[in-house]
Amino acid sequence: MNEQKTIEMMGQLRLKAMAELYSRSLKENLYRDHTADELLSLMLQTEWENRQQCKIASLTKRAAFKELVSSQNIDYYSNRGLDKGMFERLLGLGFIEKKENIIITGPTGVGKSYLAQAIGMKACNRLYKTLFFSTSDFFDLAKLKRLEGTYLRWNRMLAKVPLLILDDFAATPIDAPSRQLLMEIVDKRYEKCSVIITSQIPVAGWHERIGEPTLADAILDRLVYSSHRIELAGESLRKMKKLST
């Protein structure tokens, strides 16, 4: 079999990275000192790494983050009460393995969404499917799914997503349909999958925002008591950044 035919077969087998590396090695006279086994191992490693990166890119896109952030850029020095040791342990993603939740609260601008997305990005990099929603958009989408008749299928899908992030939770009082949806989601995910919630409202104020005491008790019982809590404080980081420029 000639070399061009080998490259074509790699392409047909969707071994794109292998084909590109093999083609480049021929054109540029690379890896001539490698044995056949060494070259095959290199091509397989290249193909595997390329597929991993494609999976990460796909998971990151589907997560629908507001912005692409890096855990390496987290500000641990501003006076907002972020415990570096604790947060770096959460970045290790053991909470996902243990089916635990994270609640991040604090005033506007202190970086709640950034921290949630940093964990979400880390999860995507570890090949955990992740979904990010503003809570109001999440409730609106659920109502649309009900109208379309696809709610049950969508809800079953959500129940299997390892990490669900709800941003800006309880910014306004939660209406009855949204309250029922929240109960269904929290109940199905309890001790099965993880949730990250960010909110400007302290956890002590969630019961009132959820309304209907019986449902509120049930939701908070499943959500809060299995959660790691991060309570931020201080001035808006955006405001501080603007003042310093």
Short mmCIF file of C-alpha atoms in Angstrom, two decimals:
data_model
loop_
_atom_site.label_atom_id
_atom_site.label_comp_id
_atom_site.label_asym_id
_atom_site.label_seq_id
_atom_site.Cartn_x
_atom_site.Cartn_y
_atom_site.Cartn_z
CA MET A 1 0.00 0.00 0.00
CA ASN A 2 1.46 3.37 -0.99
CA GLU A 3 1.73 6.28 1.43
CA GLN A 4 -1.01 8.40 -0.17
CA LYS A 5 -3.43 5.50 0.01
CA THR A 6 -2.61 5.11 3.72
CA ILE A 7 -3.38 8.79 4.32
CA GLU A 8 -6.66 8.50 2.43
CA MET A 9 -7.71 5.47 4.48
CA MET A 10 -6.89 7.31 7.70
CA GLY A 11 -9.15 10.11 6.53
CA GLN A 12 -11.97 7.71 5.71
CA LEU A 13 -11.62 6.20 9.19
CA ARG A 14 -11.84 9.73 10.63
CA LEU A 15 -8.31 9.55 11.98
CA LYS A 16 -7.77 13.17 11.03
CA ALA A 17 -4.94 14.01 13.42
CA MET A 18 -3.09 10.79 12.56
CA ALA A 19 -3.43 11.51 8.86
CA GLU A 20 -2.14 15.06 9.26
CA LEU A 21 0.84 13.97 11.35
CA TYR A 22 1.73 11.13 8.96
CA SER A 23 1.39 13.41 5.94
CA ARG A 24 3.58 16.07 7.56
CA SER A 25 6.18 13.49 8.54
CA LEU A 26 6.46 12.44 4.89
CA LYS A 27 6.60 15.97 3.49
CA GLU A 28 9.08 17.28 6.05
CA ASN A 29 11.08 14.06 6.46
CA LEU A 30 10.27 13.85 10.17
CA TYR A 31 10.64 10.96 12.63
CA ARG A 32 13.06 9.00 10.45
CA ASP A 33 14.89 7.89 13.58
CA HIS A 34 11.67 6.44 15.05
CA THR A 35 10.89 2.75 14.86
CA ALA A 36 7.57 1.71 13.35
CA ASP A 37 6.20 1.09 16.85
CA GLU A 38 7.36 4.50 18.07
CA LEU A 39 5.81 6.29 15.11
CA LEU A 40 2.55 4.39 15.52
CA SER A 41 2.50 5.27 19.23
CA LEU A 42 3.11 8.94 18.44
CA MET A 43 0.33 9.02 15.86
CA LEU A 44 -2.11 7.30 18.22
CA GLN A 45 -1.23 9.73 21.03
CA THR A 46 -1.74 12.68 18.67
CA GLU A 47 -5.11 11.33 17.54
CA TRP A 48 -6.21 10.71 21.14
CA GLU A 49 -5.20 14.20 22.29
CA ASN A 50 -6.96 15.79 19.32
CA ARG A 51 -10.17 13.92 20.09
CA GLN A 52 -9.97 14.92 23.74
CA GLN A 53 -9.61 18.58 22.76
CA CYS A 54 -12.55 18.29 20.38
CA LYS A 55 -14.68 16.80 23.17
CA ILE A 56 -13.68 19.61 25.52
CA ALA A 57 -14.47 22.24 22.89
CA SER A 58 -17.88 20.65 22.23
CA LEU A 59 -18.74 20.41 25.94
CA THR A 60 -17.66 24.00 26.52
CA LYS A 61 -19.79 25.25 23.63
CA ARG A 62 -22.84 23.28 24.75
CA ALA A 63 -22.45 24.52 28.32
CA ALA A 64 -23.33 28.03 27.04
CA PHE A 65 -21.23 29.97 29.54
CA LYS A 66 -21.61 33.74 29.55
CA GLU A 67 -17.87 34.04 29.12
CA LEU A 68 -14.89 31.72 28.88
CA VAL A 69 -12.91 32.09 32.07
CA SER A 70 -9.85 30.47 33.58
CA SER A 71 -9.35 29.31 37.14
CA GLN A 72 -5.78 30.60 36.83
CA ASN A 73 -7.11 34.17 36.73
CA ILE A 74 -9.12 34.00 39.95
CA ASP A 75 -8.44 36.91 42.29
CA TYR A 76 -7.76 35.53 45.77
CA TYR A 77 -6.36 38.80 47.07
CA SER A 78 -9.32 41.18 46.94
CA ASN A 79 -11.09 41.60 50.26
CA ARG A 80 -14.17 39.54 49.38
CA GLY A 81 -13.79 36.55 51.69
CA LEU A 82 -12.80 33.90 49.14
CA ASP A 83 -10.89 31.08 50.84
CA LYS A 84 -8.20 29.98 48.36
CA GLY A 85 -7.68 26.56 49.92
CA MET A 86 -11.37 25.75 49.93
CA PHE A 87 -11.96 26.96 46.39
CA GLU A 88 -9.00 25.08 44.97
CA ARG A 89 -10.34 21.92 46.58
CA LEU A 90 -13.65 22.55 44.81
CA LEU A 91 -11.74 23.00 41.55
CA GLY A 92 -10.53 19.45 42.06
CA LEU A 93 -14.17 18.46 41.29
CA GLY A 94 -14.47 15.92 44.07
CA PHE A 95 -17.87 17.44 44.83
CA ILE A 96 -19.13 16.15 41.47
CA GLU A 97 -17.97 12.64 42.27
CA LYS A 98 -19.73 12.91 45.64
CA LYS A 99 -22.91 14.39 44.06
CA GLU A 100 -22.66 17.52 46.20
CA ASN A 101 -23.69 21.10 45.45
CA ILE A 102 -22.11 24.53 45.70
CA ILE A 103 -23.88 27.75 46.69
CA ILE A 104 -22.13 31.07 46.03
CA THR A 105 -23.76 34.17 47.49
CA GLY A 106 -22.79 37.81 47.76
CA PRO A 107 -23.57 41.30 46.47
CA THR A 108 -23.44 42.21 42.81
CA GLY A 109 -20.06 42.41 41.15
CA VAL A 110 -18.03 40.31 43.59
CA GLY A 111 -17.41 37.55 41.04
CA LYS A 112 -20.03 34.89 41.82
CA SER A 113 -20.70 34.05 38.17
CA TYR A 114 -16.98 34.05 37.35
CA LEU A 115 -16.26 31.51 40.08
CA ALA A 116 -19.17 29.28 39.02
CA GLN A 117 -18.04 29.38 35.41
CA ALA A 118 -14.42 28.68 36.38
CA ILE A 119 -15.59 25.47 38.04
CA GLY A 120 -17.81 24.73 35.04
CA MET A 121 -14.90 25.19 32.64
CA LYS A 122 -12.77 22.87 34.77
CA ALA A 123 -15.59 20.30 34.64
CA CYS A 124 -15.72 20.51 30.83
CA ASN A 125 -11.95 20.04 30.71
CA ARG A 126 -12.43 16.85 32.72
CA LEU A 127 -15.16 15.76 30.27
CA TYR A 128 -18.12 16.30 32.60
CA LYS A 129 -21.17 17.53 30.71
CA THR A 130 -22.11 20.93 32.13
CA LEU A 131 -24.97 23.34 31.49
CA PHE A 132 -25.04 27.01 32.48
CA PHE A 133 -28.24 29.08 32.71
CA SER A 134 -29.31 32.34 34.18
CA THR A 135 -32.12 31.20 36.45
CA SER A 136 -34.73 33.39 34.75
CA ASP A 137 -33.77 31.99 31.33
CA PHE A 138 -33.90 28.49 32.75
CA PHE A 139 -37.47 28.94 33.97
CA ASP A 140 -38.50 30.58 30.68
CA LEU A 141 -37.03 27.69 28.70
CA ALA A 142 -38.86 25.18 30.87
CA LYS A 143 -42.17 26.94 30.18
CA LEU A 144 -41.41 26.91 26.45
CA LYS A 145 -40.63 23.17 26.58
CA ARG A 146 -44.01 22.58 28.21
CA LEU A 147 -45.77 24.47 25.41
CA GLU A 148 -43.82 22.50 22.81
CA GLY A 149 -44.62 19.19 24.50
CA THR A 150 -40.93 18.34 24.97
CA TYR A 151 -40.66 19.14 28.68
CA LEU A 152 -40.52 15.55 29.97
CA ARG A 153 -37.70 14.58 27.59
CA TRP A 154 -35.82 17.79 28.42
CA ASN A 155 -36.28 17.21 32.14
CA ARG A 156 -34.96 13.65 31.86
CA MET A 157 -31.91 14.98 30.03
CA LEU A 158 -31.29 17.59 32.74
CA ALA A 159 -31.48 14.96 35.45
CA LYS A 160 -28.46 13.19 33.93
CA VAL A 161 -26.21 16.23 33.43
CA PRO A 162 -23.37 15.91 35.97
CA LEU A 163 -23.17 19.66 36.61
CA LEU A 164 -25.98 22.21 36.31
CA ILE A 165 -25.20 25.87 37.03
CA LEU A 166 -28.03 28.27 37.85
CA ASP A 167 -26.82 31.86 37.93
CA ASP A 168 -28.51 34.77 39.74
CA PHE A 169 -30.98 32.59 41.61
CA ALA A 170 -33.98 34.15 43.38
CA ALA A 171 -33.35 37.63 42.00
CA THR A 172 -37.14 37.98 41.94
CA PRO A 173 -39.89 35.97 43.70
CA ILE A 174 -40.43 32.59 42.03
CA ASP A 175 -43.86 31.96 40.52
CA ALA A 176 -45.84 28.74 40.96
CA PRO A 177 -44.84 26.98 37.67
CA SER A 178 -41.16 27.81 38.24
CA ARG A 179 -41.40 26.67 41.86
CA GLN A 180 -42.80 23.31 40.75
CA LEU A 181 -40.07 22.95 38.10
CA LEU A 182 -37.41 23.72 40.69
CA MET A 183 -38.79 21.05 42.98
CA GLU A 184 -38.77 18.49 40.18
CA ILE A 185 -35.21 19.32 39.14
CA VAL A 186 -33.83 19.38 42.67
CA ASP A 187 -35.59 16.15 43.60
CA LYS A 188 -34.36 14.25 40.52
CA ARG A 189 -30.79 15.47 40.95
CA TYR A 190 -30.61 14.94 44.72
CA GLU A 191 -27.63 12.69 45.53
CA LYS A 192 -27.30 11.89 41.80
CA CYS A 193 -25.83 15.01 40.16
CA SER A 194 -24.40 18.36 41.26
CA VAL A 195 -25.77 21.90 41.12
CA ILE A 196 -23.97 25.23 41.47
CA ILE A 197 -26.18 28.17 42.40
CA THR A 198 -25.14 31.81 42.55
CA SER A 199 -27.33 34.43 44.17
CA GLN A 200 -27.30 37.98 45.46
CA ILE A 201 -29.87 36.87 48.02
CA PRO A 202 -28.51 35.23 51.19
CA VAL A 203 -29.66 31.64 51.64
CA ALA A 204 -31.73 32.76 54.65
CA GLY A 205 -33.89 34.78 52.23
CA TRP A 206 -34.54 31.98 49.73
CA HIS A 207 -37.49 30.49 51.58
CA GLU A 208 -39.48 33.70 51.15
CA ARG A 209 -38.45 34.07 47.49
CA ILE A 210 -39.47 30.51 46.67
CA GLY A 211 -42.85 30.94 48.40
CA GLU A 212 -45.33 28.18 49.33
CA PRO A 213 -43.72 27.01 52.59
CA THR A 214 -44.11 23.25 52.07
CA LEU A 215 -42.40 23.27 48.67
CA ALA A 216 -39.79 25.75 49.85
CA ASP A 217 -38.90 23.48 52.77
CA ALA A 218 -38.59 20.47 50.46
CA ILE A 219 -36.45 22.33 47.91
CA LEU A 220 -34.09 23.81 50.48
CA ASP A 221 -33.79 20.52 52.36
CA ARG A 222 -32.52 18.78 49.20
CA LEU A 223 -30.42 21.68 47.98
CA VAL A 224 -28.82 23.54 50.86
CA TYR A 225 -27.81 20.85 53.31
CA SER A 226 -25.66 18.96 50.80
CA SER A 227 -23.89 22.14 49.63
CA HIS A 228 -20.52 23.75 50.01
CA ARG A 229 -21.13 27.40 50.85
CA ILE A 230 -19.13 30.38 49.60
CA GLU A 231 -20.32 33.69 51.03
CA LEU A 232 -18.61 36.63 49.35
CA ALA A 233 -18.59 40.24 50.50
CA GLY A 234 -17.00 43.57 49.60
CA GLU A 235 -17.09 46.09 46.79
CA SER A 236 -17.86 45.26 43.18
CA LEU A 237 -14.70 44.07 41.43
CA ARG A 238 -15.89 45.80 38.27
CA LYS A 239 -16.22 49.08 40.14
CA MET A 240 -12.80 48.69 41.74
CA LYS A 241 -11.22 47.86 38.38
CA LYS A 242 -12.80 50.93 36.77
CA LEU A 243 -11.60 53.20 39.57
CA SER A 244 -8.05 51.89 39.25
CA THR A 245 -7.83 52.65 35.51
#
